[in-house]
Coordinates of C-alpha atoms in Angstrom, one line a residue:
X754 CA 135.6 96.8 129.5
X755 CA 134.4 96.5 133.0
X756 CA 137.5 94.7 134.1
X757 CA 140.1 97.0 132.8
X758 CA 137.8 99.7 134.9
X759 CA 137.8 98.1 138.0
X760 CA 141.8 97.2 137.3
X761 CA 142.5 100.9 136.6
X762 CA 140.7 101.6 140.0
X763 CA 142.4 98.9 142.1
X764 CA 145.8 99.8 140.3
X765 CA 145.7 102.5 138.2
X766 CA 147.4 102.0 134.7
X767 CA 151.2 103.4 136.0
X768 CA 153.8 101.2 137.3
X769 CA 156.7 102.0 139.4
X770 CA 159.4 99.4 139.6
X771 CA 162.5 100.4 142.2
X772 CA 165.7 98.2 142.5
X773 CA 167.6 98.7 145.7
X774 CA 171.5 97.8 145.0
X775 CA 174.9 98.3 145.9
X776 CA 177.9 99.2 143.6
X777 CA 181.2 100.3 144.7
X778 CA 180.0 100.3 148.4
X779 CA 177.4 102.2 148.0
X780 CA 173.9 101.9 147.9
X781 CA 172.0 102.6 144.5
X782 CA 167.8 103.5 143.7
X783 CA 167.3 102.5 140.2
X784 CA 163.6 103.8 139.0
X785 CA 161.6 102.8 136.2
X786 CA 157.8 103.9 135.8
X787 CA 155.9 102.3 132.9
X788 CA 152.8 102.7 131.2
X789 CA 150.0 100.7 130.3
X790 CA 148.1 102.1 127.2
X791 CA 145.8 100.2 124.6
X792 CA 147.6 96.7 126.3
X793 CA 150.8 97.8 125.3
X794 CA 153.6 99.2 128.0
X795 CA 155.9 102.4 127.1
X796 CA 158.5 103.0 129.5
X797 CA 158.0 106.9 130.7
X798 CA 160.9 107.2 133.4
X799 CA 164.0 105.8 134.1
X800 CA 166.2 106.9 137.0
X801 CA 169.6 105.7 138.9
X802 CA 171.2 107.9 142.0
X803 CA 172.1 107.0 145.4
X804 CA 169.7 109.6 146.7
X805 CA 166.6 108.5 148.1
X806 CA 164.9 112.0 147.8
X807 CA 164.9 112.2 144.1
X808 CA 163.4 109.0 143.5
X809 CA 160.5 110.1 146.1
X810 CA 160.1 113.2 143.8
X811 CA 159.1 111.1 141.3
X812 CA 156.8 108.8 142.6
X813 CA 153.4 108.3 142.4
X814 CA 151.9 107.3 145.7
X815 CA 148.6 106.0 144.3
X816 CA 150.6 103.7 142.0
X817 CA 151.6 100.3 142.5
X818 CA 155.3 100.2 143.3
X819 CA 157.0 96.9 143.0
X820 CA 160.3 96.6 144.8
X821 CA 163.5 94.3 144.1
X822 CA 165.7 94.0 146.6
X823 CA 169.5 93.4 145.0
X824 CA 171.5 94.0 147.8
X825 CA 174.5 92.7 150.0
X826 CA 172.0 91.6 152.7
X827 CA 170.2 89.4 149.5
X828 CA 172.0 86.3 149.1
X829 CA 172.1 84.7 145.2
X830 CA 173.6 81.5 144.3
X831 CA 172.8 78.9 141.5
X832 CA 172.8 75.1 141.9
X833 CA 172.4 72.4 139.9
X834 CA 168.9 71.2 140.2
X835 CA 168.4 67.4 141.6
X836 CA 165.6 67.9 144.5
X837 CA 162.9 66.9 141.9
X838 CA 160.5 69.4 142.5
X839 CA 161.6 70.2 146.7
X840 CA 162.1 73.6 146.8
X841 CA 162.9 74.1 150.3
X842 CA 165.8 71.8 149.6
X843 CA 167.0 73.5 146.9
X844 CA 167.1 76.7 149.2
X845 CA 168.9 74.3 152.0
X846 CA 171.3 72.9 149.2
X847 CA 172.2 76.5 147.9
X848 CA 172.4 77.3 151.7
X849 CA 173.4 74.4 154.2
X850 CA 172.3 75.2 158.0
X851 CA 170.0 77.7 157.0
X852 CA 167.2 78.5 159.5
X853 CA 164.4 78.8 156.6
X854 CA 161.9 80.4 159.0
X855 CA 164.1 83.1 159.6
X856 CA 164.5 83.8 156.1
X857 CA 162.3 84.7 152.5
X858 CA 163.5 83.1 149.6
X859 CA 163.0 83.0 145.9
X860 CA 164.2 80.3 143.3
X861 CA 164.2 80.5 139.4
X862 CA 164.1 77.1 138.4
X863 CA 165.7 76.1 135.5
X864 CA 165.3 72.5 134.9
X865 CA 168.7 71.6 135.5
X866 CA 169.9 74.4 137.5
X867 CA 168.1 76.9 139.9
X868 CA 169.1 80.3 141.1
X869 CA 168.1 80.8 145.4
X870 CA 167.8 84.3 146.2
X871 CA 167.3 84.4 150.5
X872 CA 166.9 87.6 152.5
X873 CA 166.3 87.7 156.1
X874 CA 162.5 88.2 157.1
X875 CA 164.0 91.4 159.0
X876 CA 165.7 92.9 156.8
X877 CA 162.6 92.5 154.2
X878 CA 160.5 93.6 156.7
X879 CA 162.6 96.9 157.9
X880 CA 162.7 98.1 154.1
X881 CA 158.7 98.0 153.9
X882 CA 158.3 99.7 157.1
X883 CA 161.0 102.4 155.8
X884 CA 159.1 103.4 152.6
X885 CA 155.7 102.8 154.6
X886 CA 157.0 105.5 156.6
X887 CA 157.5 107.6 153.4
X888 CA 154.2 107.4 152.2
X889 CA 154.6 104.3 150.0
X890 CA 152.5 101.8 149.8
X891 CA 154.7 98.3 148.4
X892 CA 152.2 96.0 145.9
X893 CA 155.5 93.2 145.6
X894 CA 158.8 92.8 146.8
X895 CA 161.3 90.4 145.1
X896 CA 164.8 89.3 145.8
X897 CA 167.7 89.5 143.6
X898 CA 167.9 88.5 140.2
X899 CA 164.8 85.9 140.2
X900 CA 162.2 88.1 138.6
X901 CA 164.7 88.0 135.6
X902 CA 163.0 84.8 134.5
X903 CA 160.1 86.6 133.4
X904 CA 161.9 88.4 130.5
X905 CA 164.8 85.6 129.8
X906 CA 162.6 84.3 126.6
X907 CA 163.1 88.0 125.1
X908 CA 167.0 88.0 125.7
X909 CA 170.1 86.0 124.5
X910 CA 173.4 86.2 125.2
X911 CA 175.4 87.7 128.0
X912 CA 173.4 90.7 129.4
X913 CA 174.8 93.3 132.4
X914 CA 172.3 94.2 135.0
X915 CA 172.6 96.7 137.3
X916 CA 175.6 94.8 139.3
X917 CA 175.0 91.4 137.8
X918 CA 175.9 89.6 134.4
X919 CA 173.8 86.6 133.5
X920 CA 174.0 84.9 130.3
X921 CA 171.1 82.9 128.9
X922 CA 170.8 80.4 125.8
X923 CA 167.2 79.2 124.1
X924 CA 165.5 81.4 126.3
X925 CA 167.6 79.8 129.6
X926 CA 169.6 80.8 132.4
X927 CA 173.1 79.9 131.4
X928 CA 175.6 81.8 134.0
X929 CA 175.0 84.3 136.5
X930 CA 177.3 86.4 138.3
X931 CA 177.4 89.4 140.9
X932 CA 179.1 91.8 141.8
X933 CA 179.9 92.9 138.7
X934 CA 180.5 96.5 137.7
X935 CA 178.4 97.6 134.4
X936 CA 178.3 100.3 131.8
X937 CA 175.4 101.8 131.0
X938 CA 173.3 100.0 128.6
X939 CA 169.8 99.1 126.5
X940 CA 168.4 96.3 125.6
X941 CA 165.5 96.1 123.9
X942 CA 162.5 93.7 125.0
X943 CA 160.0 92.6 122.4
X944 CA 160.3 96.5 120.8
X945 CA 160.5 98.5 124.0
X946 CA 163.6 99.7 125.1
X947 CA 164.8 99.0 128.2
X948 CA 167.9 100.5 130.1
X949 CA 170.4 97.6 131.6
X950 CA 169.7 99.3 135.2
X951 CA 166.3 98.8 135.2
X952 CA 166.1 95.2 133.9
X953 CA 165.6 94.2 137.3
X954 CA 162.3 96.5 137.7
X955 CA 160.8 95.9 134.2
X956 CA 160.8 92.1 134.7
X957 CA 159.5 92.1 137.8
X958 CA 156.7 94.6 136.6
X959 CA 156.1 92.1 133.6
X960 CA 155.6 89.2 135.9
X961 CA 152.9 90.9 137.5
X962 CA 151.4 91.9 134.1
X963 CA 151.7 88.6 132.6
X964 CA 150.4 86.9 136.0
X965 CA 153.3 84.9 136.6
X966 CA 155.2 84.4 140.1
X967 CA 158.5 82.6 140.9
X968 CA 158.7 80.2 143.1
X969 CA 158.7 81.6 146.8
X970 CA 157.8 81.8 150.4
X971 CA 157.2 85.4 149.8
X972 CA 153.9 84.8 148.2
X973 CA 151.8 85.4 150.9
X974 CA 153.8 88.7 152.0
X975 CA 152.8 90.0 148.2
X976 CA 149.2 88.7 148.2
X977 CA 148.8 90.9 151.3
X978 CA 151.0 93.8 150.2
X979 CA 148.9 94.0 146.8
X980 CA 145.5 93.4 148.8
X981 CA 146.6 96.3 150.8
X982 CA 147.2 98.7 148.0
X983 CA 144.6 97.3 146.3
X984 CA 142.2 98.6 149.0
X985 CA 144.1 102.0 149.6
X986 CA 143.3 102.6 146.0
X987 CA 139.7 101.9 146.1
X988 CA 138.7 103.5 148.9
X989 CA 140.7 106.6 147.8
X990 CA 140.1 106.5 144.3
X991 CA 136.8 104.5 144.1
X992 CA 135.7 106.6 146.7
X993 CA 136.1 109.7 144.9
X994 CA 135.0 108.1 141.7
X995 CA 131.6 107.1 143.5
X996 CA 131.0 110.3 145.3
X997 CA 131.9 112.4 141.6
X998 CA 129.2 109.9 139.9
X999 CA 126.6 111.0 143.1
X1000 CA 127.2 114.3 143.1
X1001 CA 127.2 114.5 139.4
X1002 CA 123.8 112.2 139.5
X1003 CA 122.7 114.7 142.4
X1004 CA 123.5 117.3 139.5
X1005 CA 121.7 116.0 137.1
X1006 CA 118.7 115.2 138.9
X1007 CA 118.3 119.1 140.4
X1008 CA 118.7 120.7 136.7
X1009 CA 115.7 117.7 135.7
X1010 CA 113.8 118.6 138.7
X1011 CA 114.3 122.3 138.2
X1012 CA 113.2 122.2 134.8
X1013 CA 110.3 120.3 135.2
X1014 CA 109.0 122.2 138.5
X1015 CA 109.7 125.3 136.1
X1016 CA 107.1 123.4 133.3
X1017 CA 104.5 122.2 136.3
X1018 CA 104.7 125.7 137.3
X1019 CA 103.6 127.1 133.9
X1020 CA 101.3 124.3 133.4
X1021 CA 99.6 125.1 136.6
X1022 CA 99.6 129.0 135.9
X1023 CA 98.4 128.4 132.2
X1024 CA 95.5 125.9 133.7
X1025 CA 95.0 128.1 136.6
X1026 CA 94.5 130.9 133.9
X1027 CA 92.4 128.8 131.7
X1028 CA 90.1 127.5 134.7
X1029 CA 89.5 131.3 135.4
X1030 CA 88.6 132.1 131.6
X1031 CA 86.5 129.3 131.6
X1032 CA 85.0 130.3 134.8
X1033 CA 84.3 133.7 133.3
X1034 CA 83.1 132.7 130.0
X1035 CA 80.6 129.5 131.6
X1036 CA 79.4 133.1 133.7
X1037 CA 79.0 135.4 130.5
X1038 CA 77.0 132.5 128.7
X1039 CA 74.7 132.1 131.7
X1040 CA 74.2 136.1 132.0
X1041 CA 73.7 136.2 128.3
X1042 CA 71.5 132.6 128.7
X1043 CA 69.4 134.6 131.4
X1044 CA 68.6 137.6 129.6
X1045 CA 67.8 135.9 126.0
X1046 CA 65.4 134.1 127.9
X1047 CA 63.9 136.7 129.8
X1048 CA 64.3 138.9 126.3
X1049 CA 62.5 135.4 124.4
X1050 CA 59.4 135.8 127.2
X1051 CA 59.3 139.4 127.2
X1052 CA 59.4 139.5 122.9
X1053 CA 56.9 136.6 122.8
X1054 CA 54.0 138.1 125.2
X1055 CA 54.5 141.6 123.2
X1056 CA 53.7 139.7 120.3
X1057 CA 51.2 138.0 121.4
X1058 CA 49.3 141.0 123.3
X1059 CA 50.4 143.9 121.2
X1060 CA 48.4 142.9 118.5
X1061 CA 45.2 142.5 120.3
X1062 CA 45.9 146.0 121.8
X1063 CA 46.3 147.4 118.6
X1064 CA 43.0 146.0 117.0
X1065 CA 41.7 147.2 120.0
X1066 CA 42.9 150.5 119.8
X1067 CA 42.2 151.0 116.0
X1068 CA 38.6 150.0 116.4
X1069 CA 37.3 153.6 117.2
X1070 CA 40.6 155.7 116.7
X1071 CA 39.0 159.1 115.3
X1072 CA 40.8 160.3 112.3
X1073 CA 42.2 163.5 114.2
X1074 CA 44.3 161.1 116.7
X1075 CA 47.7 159.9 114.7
X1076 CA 49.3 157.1 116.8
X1077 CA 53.1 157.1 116.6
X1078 CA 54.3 154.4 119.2
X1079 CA 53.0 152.0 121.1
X1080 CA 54.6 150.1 124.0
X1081 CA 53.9 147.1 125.9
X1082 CA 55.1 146.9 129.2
X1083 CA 57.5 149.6 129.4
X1084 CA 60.7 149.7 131.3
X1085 CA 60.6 151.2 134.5
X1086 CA 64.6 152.3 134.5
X1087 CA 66.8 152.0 131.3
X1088 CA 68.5 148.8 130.9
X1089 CA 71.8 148.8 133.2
X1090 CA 74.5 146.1 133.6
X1091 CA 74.9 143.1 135.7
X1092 CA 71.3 144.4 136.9
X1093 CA 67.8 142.9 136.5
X1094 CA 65.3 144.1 133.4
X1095 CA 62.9 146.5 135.3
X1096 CA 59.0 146.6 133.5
X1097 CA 55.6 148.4 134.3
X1098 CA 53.7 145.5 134.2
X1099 CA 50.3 145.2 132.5
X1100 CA 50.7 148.6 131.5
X1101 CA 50.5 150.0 127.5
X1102 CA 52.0 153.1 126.6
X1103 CA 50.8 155.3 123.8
X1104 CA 52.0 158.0 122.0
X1105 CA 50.7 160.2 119.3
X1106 CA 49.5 163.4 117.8
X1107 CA 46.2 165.1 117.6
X1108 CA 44.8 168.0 116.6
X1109 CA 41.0 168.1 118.2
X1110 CA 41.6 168.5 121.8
X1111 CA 37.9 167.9 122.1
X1112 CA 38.2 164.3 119.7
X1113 CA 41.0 163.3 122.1
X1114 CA 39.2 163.6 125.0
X1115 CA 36.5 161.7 124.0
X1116 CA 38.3 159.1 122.7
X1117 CA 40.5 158.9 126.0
X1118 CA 37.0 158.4 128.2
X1119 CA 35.7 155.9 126.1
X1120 CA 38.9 154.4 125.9
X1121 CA 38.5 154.0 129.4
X1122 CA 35.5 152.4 129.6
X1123 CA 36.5 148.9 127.6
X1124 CA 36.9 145.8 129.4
X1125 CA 40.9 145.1 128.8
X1126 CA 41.4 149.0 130.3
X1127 CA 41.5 149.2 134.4
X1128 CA 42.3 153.3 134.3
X1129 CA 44.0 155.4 131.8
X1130 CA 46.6 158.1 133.1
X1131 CA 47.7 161.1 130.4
X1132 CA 51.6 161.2 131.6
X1133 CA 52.3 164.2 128.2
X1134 CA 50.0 166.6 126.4
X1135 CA 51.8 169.1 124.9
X1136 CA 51.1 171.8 122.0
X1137 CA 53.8 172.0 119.0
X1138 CA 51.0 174.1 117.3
X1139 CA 48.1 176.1 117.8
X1140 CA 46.0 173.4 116.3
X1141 CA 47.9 170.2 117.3
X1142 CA 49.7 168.5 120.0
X1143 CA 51.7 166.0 121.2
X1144 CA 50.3 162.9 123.8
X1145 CA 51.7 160.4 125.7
X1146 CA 48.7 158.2 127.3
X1147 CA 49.8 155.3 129.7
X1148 CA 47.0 152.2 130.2
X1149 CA 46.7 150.2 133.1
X1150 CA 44.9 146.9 131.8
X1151 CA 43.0 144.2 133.4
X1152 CA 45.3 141.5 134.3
X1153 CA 42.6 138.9 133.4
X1154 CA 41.8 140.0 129.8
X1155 CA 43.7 138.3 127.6

């Protein structure tokens, strides 16, 4: 998986093969674009016209372009093979006197007989800088029919080229012959159909696919041709591809980070929010701590002292005094909030009713003259009747009688 990634990158998974050849004088563009899907190669344009421009229009410039050169200025003749593996002089038997640094070549050796195909280095060289000029970027350039070798197992019998006839047997190059003029044709290559003027293309295509190369001193010119492309393509397309994944990881990352910031945020409010009712409440329970204790000391010395004042009181209580409330320290102010409990300390209140003005006032002065009494102080003495009233007697006690 990660191979045919980084191959889709590097090369991209469209083809465009383009023979340059002449017929009739004229010079010819024969295009073929295939398609690699699921391993297995559809053909999804094939174009021949002597105009330049409307190949270009059809190009893909981010997709490896392999060029076949089949011109007048590409030389082709087969030999019989007897240099026992010398390939340079094969090319010199093909081609006596030839100056082979001047000159790429390309052989397809076949056992007995091998086909030279020799261009000048200049002439190679002037049809890259051309289509460099155009925008194109060359992965392989091959010269005239060689690259046929790579689909001769797949064909038998006599097949026309684009202007070439070559016949093969057991999966051999027979005869081959140029020049030729050809009718438009198919042929069909292990289930793909495959027009006769783009033979030429398709094979050399194939090559590539299948990883084979024919013998040549062109091999270093296409190992830097396709290093080139190769390069162009990833820094264009990897590039892209890289900076998408970022920004999309960028992306990602902000709408994670957004969304928890948004949660921290709540978390923080709702602890925030929590820390102030638990603040409040910790608050409430000490106010409410405070005053049950000062209600627990303020009810336990009323018990405790309210009863002695009472048998105190009761002792010589004439019957014509009626005592209807007692209390023990009484508050100075009603109770109010968020403010301390205010009480007359040491001090009794009583209130009652009598009816002998004369018994009341006796028992007030003798009242007065016990021990646990400092001073008595009559704060209400009123008359509901002509023979009764209402008092309201307030006791200052001894601080020392208990």
């Amino acid at each position: 998986m990660l191979k045919k990634w980084i191959k889709h990158i590097v090369e991209s998974n469209s083809y465009f093969g383009l023979e340059i050849y002449e017929s009739g004088g004229e010079e010819w563009f024969s295009l073929l674009k295939v398609e690699q899907q699921n391993g297995e190669l559809e053909v999804a344009l094939e174009l021949t016209t002597n105009k330049m421009n409307e190949v270009m229009g059809h190009l893909d410039k981010k997709s490896p372009l392999f060029l076949t050169l089949n011109t007048s200025q590409v030389l082709k003749k087969q030999v019989a093979n007897d240099t026992e593996g010398n390939h340079e002089l094969l090319v010199v038997n093909a081609f006596p006197n030839l100056e082979l640094d001047n000159f790429y070549y390309q052989i397809h050796n076949n056992h007995n007989k091998g086909l030279v195909a020799i261009g000048k280095k200049e002439y190679v060289d002037w049809y890259l800088e051309q289509l460099q000029k155009l925008g194109l970027s060359t992965f392989s350039v091959a010269l005239g029919v060689v690259p046929m070798e790579h689909i001769a197992s797949f064909l038998e019998g006599a097949v026309e080229g684009s202007n070439f006839m070559m016949e093969f047997r057991d999966g051999r190059l027979a005869n081959f012959s140029s020049g030729a003029e050809t009718v438009d044709k198919t042929y069909t290559i292990n289930g793909l159909s495959v027009g006769n003027k783009q033979l030429l293309s398709f094979s050399h295509i194939l090559g590539h696919l299948m990883g084979a190369s024919p013998i040549s001193n062109l091999r270093n010119k296409n190992t830097q041709l396709a290093n080139e492309f190769k390069n162009m393509r990833f820094f264009d397309v990897g590039l892209k591809a890289a900076i998408g994944f970022f920004l999309v990881l960028l992306l990602v990352n902000f709408l994670l980070f957004n969304h928890y910031r948004k949660e921290n945020e709540e978390l923080q409010s709702s602890l925030a929010s929590n820390a102030l009712q638990d603040k409040s409440l910790r608050q409430l329970k000490e106010r409410i701590a405070t005053k049950e204790e000062k209600l627990k000391v303020l009810a336990g010395s009323r018990h405790s002292r309210t009863t002695f004042y009472l048998d105190e009181l009761g002792k010589d209580l004439p019957h014509s005094i009626w005592l209807a409330k007692m209390e023990y320290q009484p508050l100075l102010v009603p109770v109010r909030e968020n403010k301390p409990i205010e009480t007359r300390k040491d001090n009794l209140q009583v209130s009652g009713i009598t009816n002998d003005k004369v018994a009341f006032a006796v028992w007030s002065d003798n009242l007065e003259t016990q021990k646990w009494v400092e001073k008595i102080k009559i704060i209400d003495y009123e008359y509901i009747s002509n023979s009764s009233a209402n008092f309201t007697v307030n006791i200052v006690l001894h601080e020392t009688v208990q």
